[in-house]
Tab-separated table of C-alpha atoms in Angstrom:
chain	number	residue	atom	x	y	z
A	1	UNK	CA	-5.854	-38.478	248.180
A	2	UNK	CA	-5.263	-34.810	247.285
A	3	UNK	CA	-5.797	-35.273	243.523
A	4	UNK	CA	-8.832	-37.497	244.070
A	5	UNK	CA	-10.253	-34.916	246.496
A	6	UNK	CA	-9.766	-32.109	243.933
A	7	UNK	CA	-11.388	-34.197	241.189
A	8	UNK	CA	-14.384	-34.912	243.402
A	9	UNK	CA	-14.823	-31.224	244.312
A	10	UNK	CA	-14.612	-30.242	240.618
A	11	UNK	CA	-17.916	-32.081	240.178
A	12	UNK	CA	-19.700	-29.627	242.477
A	13	UNK	CA	-20.967	-26.557	240.602
A	14	UNK	CA	-20.687	-23.156	242.238
A	15	UNK	CA	-21.263	-19.533	241.530
A	16	UNK	CA	-18.321	-17.176	241.173
A	17	UNK	CA	-17.708	-14.147	243.387
A	18	UNK	CA	-15.149	-11.394	243.699
A	19	UNK	CA	-14.154	-10.567	247.272
A	20	UNK	CA	-12.568	-7.132	247.649
A	21	UNK	CA	-11.209	-5.218	250.615
A	22	UNK	CA	-9.331	-2.021	251.349
A	23	UNK	CA	-7.056	-1.133	254.255
A	24	UNK	CA	-4.633	1.755	254.648
A	25	UNK	CA	-5.203	2.779	251.015
A	26	UNK	CA	-4.381	-0.675	249.648
A	27	UNK	CA	-7.148	-2.332	247.592
A	28	UNK	CA	-7.156	-6.042	246.803
A	29	UNK	CA	-9.602	-8.489	245.333
A	30	UNK	CA	-9.745	-12.169	244.480
A	31	UNK	CA	-12.003	-14.659	242.749
A	32	UNK	CA	-13.754	-17.035	245.133
A	33	UNK	CA	-16.236	-19.832	244.671
A	34	UNK	CA	-16.134	-20.954	248.308
A	35	UNK	CA	-18.855	-18.563	249.447
A	36	UNK	CA	-22.082	-19.220	251.341
A	37	UNK	CA	-24.644	-17.662	253.617
A	38	UNK	CA	-24.339	-18.521	257.299
A	39	UNK	CA	-27.201	-16.811	259.116
A	40	UNK	CA	-30.243	-14.630	258.447
A	41	UNK	CA	-30.264	-13.012	261.919
A	42	UNK	CA	-27.793	-11.497	262.023
A	43	UNK	CA	-27.137	-11.608	258.263
A	44	UNK	CA	-23.794	-13.424	257.981
A	45	UNK	CA	-21.874	-14.815	255.009
A	46	UNK	CA	-18.542	-16.566	254.713
A	47	UNK	CA	-15.823	-16.909	252.151
A	48	UNK	CA	-12.674	-19.036	252.329
A	49	UNK	CA	-9.376	-17.312	251.484
A	50	UNK	CA	-6.083	-19.106	250.862
A	51	UNK	CA	-3.483	-18.366	253.553
A	52	UNK	CA	-1.095	-17.193	250.797
A	53	UNK	CA	-3.583	-14.888	249.053
A	54	UNK	CA	-2.600	-11.209	248.816
A	55	UNK	CA	-6.145	-10.331	249.881
A	56	UNK	CA	-5.856	-12.004	253.289
A	57	UNK	CA	-3.541	-9.394	254.822
A	58	UNK	CA	-5.850	-6.596	253.651
A	59	UNK	CA	-8.872	-8.421	255.111
A	60	UNK	CA	-7.046	-8.825	258.418
A	61	UNK	CA	-6.168	-5.104	258.609
A	62	UNK	CA	-9.443	-3.750	257.259
A	63	UNK	CA	-12.855	-3.554	258.856
A	64	UNK	CA	-15.067	-3.982	255.778
A	65	UNK	CA	-15.170	-5.894	252.519
A	66	UNK	CA	-17.493	-6.476	249.579
A	67	UNK	CA	-18.573	-9.648	247.803
A	68	UNK	CA	-19.827	-9.283	244.229
A	69	UNK	CA	-21.787	-12.183	242.718
A	70	UNK	CA	-20.757	-12.413	239.072
A	71	UNK	CA	-23.125	-12.684	236.124
A	72	UNK	CA	-22.781	-14.867	233.063
A	73	UNK	CA	-20.360	-13.154	230.690
A	74	UNK	CA	-18.041	-11.844	233.420
A	75	UNK	CA	-15.370	-14.498	232.909
A	76	UNK	CA	-12.734	-11.840	232.170
A	77	UNK	CA	-13.369	-10.250	235.585
A	78	UNK	CA	-13.119	-13.636	237.283
A	79	UNK	CA	-9.904	-14.435	235.413
A	80	UNK	CA	-8.434	-11.032	236.324
A	81	UNK	CA	-8.890	-11.635	240.048
A	82	UNK	CA	-7.694	-15.233	239.722
A	83	UNK	CA	-4.310	-13.898	238.575
A	84	UNK	CA	-4.868	-13.944	234.814
A	85	UNK	CA	-5.021	-10.164	234.349
A	86	UNK	CA	-6.688	-8.514	231.398
A	87	UNK	CA	-5.170	-5.219	230.292
A	88	UNK	CA	-7.514	-2.269	230.275
A	89	UNK	CA	-9.926	-3.920	232.702
A	90	UNK	CA	-11.102	-1.647	235.541
A	91	UNK	CA	-12.940	-4.215	237.608
A	92	UNK	CA	-13.427	-2.524	241.009
A	93	UNK	CA	-15.691	0.456	241.588
A	94	UNK	CA	-14.763	2.944	244.348
A	95	UNK	CA	-17.130	1.078	246.717
A	96	UNK	CA	-15.247	-2.218	246.010
A	97	UNK	CA	-18.092	-3.641	243.914
A	98	UNK	CA	-17.823	-5.109	240.418
A	99	UNK	CA	-19.898	-3.328	237.787
A	100	UNK	CA	-22.464	-5.625	236.191
A	101	UNK	CA	-22.552	-8.032	239.142
A	102	UNK	CA	-25.846	-9.745	239.992
A	103	UNK	CA	-25.563	-8.426	243.538
A	104	UNK	CA	-22.989	-6.975	245.907
A	105	UNK	CA	-22.957	-7.633	249.632
A	106	UNK	CA	-21.201	-4.975	251.730
A	107	UNK	CA	-19.874	-6.578	254.895
A	108	UNK	CA	-18.293	-5.655	258.201
A	109	UNK	CA	-15.654	-8.133	259.281
A	110	UNK	CA	-17.245	-10.415	261.882
A	111	UNK	CA	-14.587	-13.064	262.543
A	112	UNK	CA	-11.714	-14.960	260.896
A	113	UNK	CA	-11.258	-18.649	261.665
A	114	UNK	CA	-8.496	-21.116	260.782
A	115	UNK	CA	-9.458	-23.586	258.077
A	116	UNK	CA	-6.453	-25.716	257.107
A	117	UNK	CA	-4.591	-23.963	254.294
A	118	UNK	CA	-7.387	-21.358	254.122
A	119	UNK	CA	-8.890	-18.771	256.445
A	120	UNK	CA	-12.654	-18.723	256.899
A	121	UNK	CA	-13.729	-15.079	256.742
A	122	UNK	CA	-17.177	-14.323	258.157
A	123	UNK	CA	-18.810	-10.997	257.458
A	124	UNK	CA	-21.949	-9.310	258.708
A	125	UNK	CA	-23.897	-7.971	255.739
A	126	UNK	CA	-24.607	-4.270	256.280
A	127	UNK	CA	-25.981	-3.405	252.836
A	128	UNK	CA	-26.991	-5.120	249.611
A	129	UNK	CA	-27.067	-3.745	246.104
A	130	UNK	CA	-28.952	-5.774	243.497
A	131	UNK	CA	-27.892	-5.685	239.870
A	132	UNK	CA	-29.762	-7.055	236.880
A	133	UNK	CA	-31.511	-10.409	236.837
A	134	UNK	CA	-29.072	-12.055	234.434
A	135	UNK	CA	-27.934	-15.621	234.843
A	136	UNK	CA	-25.035	-16.328	237.222
A	137	UNK	CA	-21.492	-17.144	236.206
A	138	UNK	CA	-21.124	-20.835	237.049
A	139	UNK	CA	-17.918	-22.813	237.558
A	140	UNK	CA	-18.023	-26.595	237.198
A	141	UNK	CA	-15.495	-29.302	236.312
A	142	UNK	CA	-12.660	-26.762	236.063
A	143	UNK	CA	-14.398	-24.440	233.617
A	144	UNK	CA	-17.075	-21.762	233.240
A	145	UNK	CA	-20.534	-23.021	232.315
A	146	UNK	CA	-23.902	-21.547	231.389
A	147	UNK	CA	-27.351	-22.427	232.619
A	148	UNK	CA	-30.053	-23.392	230.127
């Protein structure tokens, strides 16, 4: 069932985000495609984080985090935060955003919920910074894709 489930989910296209947090001077980030809006009032979003991800402990200790929505052409940034580091890449700005992102949502931690082998992290959006109006970085069928 597990392999069939993964193959089915690979057929669902999604955007690509970088979730970043800081706590006690430690900064972490990770690539995530399991991101969605939850509510307009209050403005809530969620992202799912693997229980074994290095970011999870920082999210638990910290009070705030940022979610950057990646633009087409930012595959190297996505790969970096998915554990395939690129040397010389400085992906996080001091405010935890990714330069060149379509948008960055600055969130206060709202709640963390159990979700199987992941944790569902809900954040209240406190600020939004819009980037350019480029096309989004899209992930589908286990690879990056472009929109026409």
